Amino acid sequence: MTIYITGVGMTTFGELWGSSPTALATIAVKQALEDSEISASEVDGLVVGNMLSGMLGGQEHLGSFYRDALGLPTGISAVKTEGACASGGLAVHEGIIRVLSGMYETVIVLGVEKMTDHKPEDVAVALAGAGSDEERMSGATFPAVYAMLANAHMHQYKTTSQMMAAVAVKNHAHALHNPNAQFHTTLTIDQVLASSLIADPLHLLDCSPVTDGAAAIVISKHRLSAKRSVKVLASSVATDTIDVAGRVSLTSLAATVDAAKHAYSQAKCTPRDIQVAEVHDCFTIAEILAAEDLGWFDKGKAGPAILNGQLTLGTSKQLVVNPSGGLKGCGHPVGATGVKQVMEIVTQLRGEANKRQVPSARIGLTHNVGGSGGTAVVHILSL
Amino acid sequence: MTIYITGVGMTTFGELWGSSPTALATIAVKQALEDSEISASEVDGLVVGNMLSGMLGGQEHLGSFYRDALGLPTGISAVKTEGACASGGLAVHEGIIRVLSGMYETVIVLGVEKMTDHKPEDVAVALAGAGSDEERMSGATFPAVYAMLANAHMHQYKTTSQMMAAVAVKNHAHALHNPNAQFHTTLTIDQVLASSLIADPLHLLDCSPVTDGAAAIVISKHRLSAKRSVKVLASSVATDTIDVAGRVSLTSLAATVDAAKHAYSQAKCTPRDIQVAEVHDCFTIAEILAAEDLGWFDKGKAGPAILNGQLTLGTSKQLVVNPSGGLKGCGHPVGATGVKQVMEIVTQLRGEANKRQVPSARIGLTHNVGGSGGTAVVHILSL
């Protein structure tokens, strides 16, 4: 059965102190329904991707909460899906298997996170819920864990701080053309390298920000809007150990490799068939890992390629990565990220991305990671 | 496509201070795999039902966490599903749609909750995450909310405290025959009525306890064990407003009515076809509401019927409700409850329930509620 993403919507990503989570969700869902050319009454399911509402806001039961708050039809099915920073991608997967199961026809997938209303220490503690007890007890926050991966990659493949900085420079350049992005600031490699060291070798500007935002998509068995419905070619989830201590390798995320392998097989395509991708650049090293683990480069080759502009809009001839600005430039409201990635690819495949449009994008990929690689979710889409 | 529940497992439910969540999950999953006569290597997905691990334990990312901790095959898909006290039932639904989607063949659904390691005040605050901001701000904890429903039912239908107490008496009587139950204590109506008033008219012994425990089932497209695989006839989720303030009625849970209607339609059967059921008796009034909303009694008739022994093992001629002891007698580890309910019905349909066996049980039903009725999940199973 072919199933479709028929509509997309999102809020601006940023420090949205004046907006409640419900206000953000309402904007994203309203847009996605309008874009699908349907009313809420035609929806028979809701999946909410979120990580932190319990730990930061004391609110769980988010399926019921948002079904109610959004004014979706009384009685329909609703659920929350959680998988740390992959919560959004997992929610998209849940939406897809709902329609594939035959039990649902048209579902809304909402990703939403409100992070900036809280003290940074509280947010850091809550985010550490994505890792293991041992990581928490040893104080290994996210930047510390990704710094270990960066150091290993630098040691093994001669990846440099310049190469990592080039990821931030590229994604900020892309974000300039995304009106919904958190940052509209050009960066240079020197600026990244001159920013505070957070966890050696990662500088402040190697890190994605703390962000508020929501994104929503409509998934249906019906091609609701003939010209603009995008096909789902693959939806794949894989896991690895929740912490880095148990991993076979520190220079590759096995969950990404596994999810990608299944996804390419489902979609009957290869890495070379992808013209546009949104990958999980929570830290700059993460995009380098992703570009290798998703099969676009041999190990050790992604850093030089990115430094060389090979994944940059306007420079690349084959593949553009993170045209939205990625997590680094567009922002990273944890549960919303995986849904926003799908929205960006849908927008690109429709040719509606304006100044950040990747020319002749026919097949696109999204890649969303939970924690330091405990979960990875890959989707492949085509018009 | 017919799909099967091929194996079940659970821990003892109770105050299990000596066991970690992982230790509990390991017992339940090991049993479910052995019962299915398969090894872990034959599983391609894990769904974890849990509500409180973030708020009480600081641990999210539970799909990856338990895939890893349980030693399930590296790389397989894993996710956490949350819907307050319906998290377990929702996880079963996710397991079923996984197999129906054709993307998975055999999945484990694990429900797990560790509640007694924490201060009771902290548990009460965390559980209030199932309701609305307004309920939390007004101090309307779970007992307070269900007390409102009880008062409305007493007012409208002349339901009495004796009738509600009879639910507790019945379910404790059933729990006597369940070695995994939290309580093995006979109760009398007088004892229930003499226990402390928690939220008028609900006494302490009208309330389900705080519990640790885990339950697991295996769902497969394959009839892994020919004599003992149970068919899934229906899996249905419905929602209502997250808090009681917005409801049309205080004497009926619309989410239960809606989920039941869909489930009976999917299963092509009527309420009269059910011989055994596990329903969500978080408070005694909740079983009365359920027995009416699931179609077994007209409104106002369930209380007298239960007082009269019509749903009691050994007395009932048509239908036994909560042979496991229900949430009241067997215990209520939030995320595990919906999975345990399915395990009990599977055990009953197989004729393996020993002293609590419901004679000639052919079709069974489970009913799991989130919060005060914001979510309801109904499953119908047959041998």
XYZ file of C-alpha atoms in Angstrom, chain A:
383
model
C 0.000 0.000 0.000
C 1.293 3.457 -0.867
C 0.753 6.039 1.826
C 1.207 9.765 1.653
C 2.260 12.787 3.600
C -0.444 15.169 2.529
C 0.235 18.265 4.578
C 2.849 19.900 6.779
C 3.040 22.776 9.231
C 5.363 24.259 11.804
C 5.903 27.223 14.089
C 8.918 29.431 14.062
C 11.615 27.675 16.111
C 13.249 29.742 18.839
C 12.995 31.091 22.358
C 9.231 31.499 22.321
C 8.627 32.685 25.873
C 5.276 34.205 24.975
C 3.728 31.002 23.647
C 2.358 27.978 25.478
C 2.959 24.460 24.160
C -0.711 24.346 23.142
C -0.410 27.607 21.211
C 2.574 26.202 19.321
C 0.858 22.878 18.616
C -2.248 24.661 17.389
C -0.314 26.667 14.798
C 1.500 23.620 13.439
C -1.579 21.384 13.275
C -3.794 24.066 11.720
C -1.225 24.592 8.952
C -0.862 20.855 8.329
C -4.629 20.399 8.018
C -5.010 23.411 5.706
C -2.079 22.210 3.639
C -3.807 18.817 3.326
C -7.024 20.543 2.279
C -8.999 18.656 4.936
C -10.854 19.594 8.092
C -10.073 18.147 11.511
C -13.198 15.976 11.255
C -11.474 13.826 8.639
C -8.705 12.772 11.029
C -8.975 9.487 12.940
C -5.766 9.454 14.954
C -3.174 11.656 16.660
C 0.404 10.753 17.568
C 2.371 13.199 19.716
C 6.166 13.131 19.779
C 7.578 14.664 22.961
C 10.328 13.947 25.450
C 10.306 16.479 28.284
C 6.745 17.491 29.183
C 6.720 15.177 32.190
C 10.120 16.051 33.624
C 9.926 19.781 32.888
C 6.193 20.456 33.007
C 4.630 17.711 35.137
C 2.254 16.945 32.251
C 1.973 13.471 30.803
C -1.009 11.860 29.013
C -0.140 14.075 26.056
C -2.169 12.157 23.478
C -5.394 12.925 25.281
C -4.125 16.387 26.273
C -3.463 17.583 22.729
C -6.449 15.821 21.139
C -8.518 17.888 23.549
C -6.521 21.134 23.396
C -6.379 21.107 19.588
C -10.107 20.555 19.233
C -9.636 17.399 17.178
C -12.715 15.164 16.902
C -13.907 13.828 20.258
C -13.283 10.146 20.653
C -10.444 9.627 18.187
C -7.347 7.649 19.109
C -4.378 9.560 20.516
C -1.034 8.545 22.003
C 2.330 9.982 22.988
C 5.520 8.461 21.640
C 8.841 9.006 23.397
C 12.383 8.150 22.367
C 14.459 11.079 23.645
C 15.576 13.361 20.782
C 14.155 10.812 18.311
C 10.641 11.214 19.720
C 9.504 13.130 16.640
C 10.886 10.642 14.137
C 9.388 7.792 16.142
C 6.016 9.566 16.135
C 6.206 9.763 12.334
C 6.942 6.023 12.279
C 3.904 5.386 14.516
C 1.769 7.473 12.172
C 2.953 5.501 9.153
C 2.360 2.071 10.705
C -1.105 3.254 11.835
C -2.130 3.868 8.234
C -0.327 0.757 6.948
C -2.156 -1.363 9.546
C -5.496 -0.564 7.944
C -6.886 0.581 11.301
C -6.475 4.275 10.484
C -6.997 6.300 7.307
C -5.664 9.756 8.115
C -3.578 10.676 11.147
C -1.880 13.784 12.452
C 1.650 13.503 13.796
C 2.574 16.370 16.090
C 6.047 16.981 17.456
C 6.256 19.584 20.184
C 8.710 20.708 22.855
C 8.862 23.705 25.190
C 12.364 23.997 26.633
C 13.301 27.616 27.262
C 10.834 28.352 30.079
C 13.006 26.346 32.451
C 16.332 26.862 34.166
C 19.175 25.619 31.938
C 20.356 23.263 34.723
C 16.898 21.664 34.842
C 16.856 21.252 31.077
C 20.311 19.653 31.160
C 19.208 17.232 33.886
C 16.026 16.345 31.998
C 17.919 15.787 28.741
C 20.285 13.446 30.577
C 17.240 11.173 30.835
C 18.174 10.091 27.309
C 21.323 8.347 28.522
C 22.223 5.759 31.119
C 22.455 5.926 34.898
C 26.212 5.619 34.563
C 26.389 8.612 32.229
C 24.226 10.663 34.587
C 26.220 9.656 37.661
C 29.517 10.482 35.967
C 28.228 13.876 34.807
C 28.466 12.932 31.148
C 25.982 15.386 29.657
C 25.194 15.388 25.942
C 28.099 17.677 24.954
C 30.502 15.481 26.960
C 29.306 12.311 25.247
C 29.470 13.778 21.748
C 32.898 15.224 22.580
C 34.080 11.661 23.174
C 32.755 10.658 19.763
C 34.450 13.700 18.216
C 37.785 12.918 19.861
C 37.630 9.318 18.665
C 36.806 10.424 15.112
C 39.629 12.999 15.127
C 42.066 10.381 16.384
C 41.044 7.657 13.980
C 40.346 9.653 10.795
C 42.234 12.914 11.240
C 38.969 14.835 11.326
C 39.706 18.423 12.385
C 37.949 21.141 14.351
C 37.769 23.108 11.096
C 35.812 20.298 9.443
C 33.368 20.202 12.337
C 33.056 23.977 12.301
C 32.257 23.782 8.596
C 29.058 21.902 9.484
C 27.907 24.809 11.645
C 28.895 27.345 8.975
C 26.974 25.448 6.278
C 23.863 24.939 8.371
C 23.740 28.552 9.506
C 24.109 29.606 5.863
C 21.130 27.399 4.969
C 19.100 28.714 7.919
C 19.435 32.265 6.545
C 16.875 31.227 3.916
C 14.491 29.542 6.349
C 12.051 32.031 7.866
C 11.191 29.499 10.612
C 14.807 29.027 11.738
C 15.992 30.019 15.212
C 19.149 31.669 13.863
C 19.601 34.016 10.938
C 23.268 34.638 11.604
C 26.130 33.928 9.222
C 29.023 32.121 10.884
C 32.629 31.689 9.865
C 34.908 28.836 10.781
C 37.002 31.242 12.816
C 33.957 32.349 14.795
C 33.076 28.745 15.627
C 36.645 28.017 16.716
C 36.770 31.207 18.786
C 33.563 30.402 20.677
C 33.794 29.005 24.225
C 34.961 25.453 24.601
C 32.037 23.467 26.036
C 33.479 19.969 26.047
C 36.795 19.660 24.263
C 36.861 19.625 21.188
C 33.295 20.969 20.904
C 32.836 24.742 21.029
C 29.585 26.500 21.830
C 28.919 26.962 18.122
C 29.402 23.229 17.503
C 26.274 22.628 19.623
C 22.631 22.841 18.600
C 20.590 25.225 20.745
C 17.784 24.783 23.274
C 14.595 25.597 21.415
C 10.805 25.837 21.628
C 8.706 24.765 18.694
C 6.164 22.471 17.107
C 5.804 20.748 13.758
C 2.984 18.634 12.374
C 2.314 16.450 9.354
C -0.757 14.620 8.062
C -0.278 11.013 6.924
C -3.024 9.361 4.893
C -3.872 6.434 2.675
C -5.505 9.017 0.407
C -3.630 11.331 -1.931
C -5.574 14.236 -0.463
C -3.986 16.928 -2.566
C -3.023 15.462 -5.930
C -0.121 17.692 -6.841
C 1.385 17.940 -3.409
C 1.089 14.591 -1.615
C 4.473 13.024 -0.988
C 4.970 9.236 -0.949
C 6.525 7.382 1.972
C 9.109 5.010 0.498
C 10.601 3.856 3.821
C 10.247 4.203 7.581
C 12.803 2.457 9.719
C 13.760 2.427 13.403
C 16.877 0.865 14.930
C 18.526 0.877 18.343
C 21.958 0.512 19.884
C 23.135 0.520 23.506
C 21.679 3.542 25.286
C 25.133 4.765 26.356
C 28.423 4.964 24.518
C 30.283 2.712 26.983
C 28.775 -0.442 25.494
C 29.396 0.380 21.848
C 31.541 -1.570 19.423
C 32.654 1.692 17.796
C 32.870 5.334 18.867
C 33.283 6.566 15.290
C 30.000 5.273 13.888
C 26.428 5.103 15.212
C 25.339 1.521 14.606
C 21.672 2.469 15.008
C 22.018 4.861 12.066
C 23.747 2.219 9.971
C 21.038 -0.343 10.765
C 18.081 2.014 10.261
C 19.553 3.229 6.975
C 20.172 -0.291 5.691
C 16.536 -1.235 6.305
C 15.287 2.040 4.868
C 17.259 1.777 1.617
C 16.043 -1.790 1.282
C 12.397 -0.770 1.837
C 12.715 2.108 -0.618
C 14.644 -0.026 -3.124
C 17.235 2.696 -3.540
C 20.828 3.480 -2.612
C 22.500 6.395 -0.838
C 23.356 7.871 -4.253
C 19.661 8.230 -5.092
C 19.141 10.875 -2.395
C 19.328 14.534 -3.484
C 18.256 16.167 -0.223
C 18.466 15.099 3.411
C 17.809 16.385 6.897
C 20.178 14.685 9.345
C 20.558 14.856 13.113
C 23.310 17.467 13.646
C 22.791 17.932 17.397
C 26.545 18.585 17.432
C 28.653 19.233 14.365
C 30.421 15.871 14.728
C 26.981 14.216 14.542
C 26.464 15.396 10.951
C 29.869 14.023 9.994
C 28.975 10.678 11.583
C 25.574 10.718 9.849
C 26.955 11.526 6.411
C 29.224 8.500 6.702
C 26.806 6.132 8.452
C 24.039 6.912 5.943
C 26.340 5.736 3.167
C 27.261 8.970 1.383
C 30.936 8.857 2.323
C 33.482 6.294 3.432
C 34.537 6.676 7.063
C 36.760 9.675 7.491
C 35.736 11.289 4.203
C 32.699 13.321 5.292
C 34.632 15.972 7.206
C 36.859 16.972 4.270
C 33.855 16.836 1.925
C 31.777 19.189 4.090
C 34.729 21.556 4.466
C 34.929 21.453 0.693
C 31.252 22.474 0.285
C 30.047 19.138 -1.045
C 26.837 19.150 1.031
C 26.141 22.886 0.747
C 23.245 24.439 -1.149
C 24.508 26.166 -4.279
C 27.828 24.327 -4.216
C 26.796 20.672 -4.104
C 26.030 18.912 -7.369
C 24.662 15.692 -5.856
C 23.268 16.050 -2.352
C 22.378 18.895 -0.011
C 22.268 18.109 3.713
C 20.205 20.130 6.183
C 18.784 22.766 3.866
C 16.466 23.827 6.732
C 19.511 24.748 8.780
C 19.396 21.453 10.620
C 19.261 21.224 14.384
C 22.205 23.642 14.514
C 20.731 26.492 12.517
C 16.978 25.893 12.561
C 16.913 24.835 16.228
C 16.226 21.639 18.151
C 12.951 21.482 20.090
C 13.570 17.839 20.917
C 10.215 16.164 20.192
C 9.508 18.439 17.224
C 12.784 17.883 15.368
C 11.969 14.552 13.705
C 8.649 15.905 12.452
C 10.191 19.159 11.198
C 12.783 17.147 9.271
C 9.978 15.386 7.396
C 8.249 18.725 6.776
C 11.426 20.159 5.252
C 11.855 17.207 2.903
C 8.184 17.378 1.849
C 8.648 21.097 1.141
C 11.791 20.414 -0.889
C 10.213 17.583 -2.914
C 7.252 19.830 -3.720
C 9.643 22.504 -4.965
C 8.274 24.987 -2.447
C 11.447 25.759 -0.491
C 12.025 29.141 -2.154
C 15.561 30.433 -1.625
C 16.703 27.218 0.024
C 15.246 24.969 -2.712
C 17.514 22.087 -3.686
C 17.280 21.877 -7.486
C 15.725 18.696 -8.911
C 15.145 17.077 -5.515
C 13.281 13.855 -6.307
C 14.089 11.585 -3.356
C 14.722 12.872 0.163
C 15.799 11.336 3.475
C 15.385 12.221 7.141
C 17.571 10.955 9.969
C 16.651 11.512 13.618
C 18.744 10.263 16.556
C 17.797 9.631 20.188
C 20.428 10.320 22.835
C 23.959 9.573 21.698
C 22.720 6.967 19.197
C 20.542 4.674 21.310
C 17.798 5.144 18.715
C 17.874 6.163 15.060
C 14.933 6.726 12.728
C 15.248 7.037 8.952
C 12.531 8.006 6.490
C 12.788 8.131 2.708
C 10.233 10.126 0.725
C 9.550 10.929 -2.937
C 7.009 13.036 -4.807
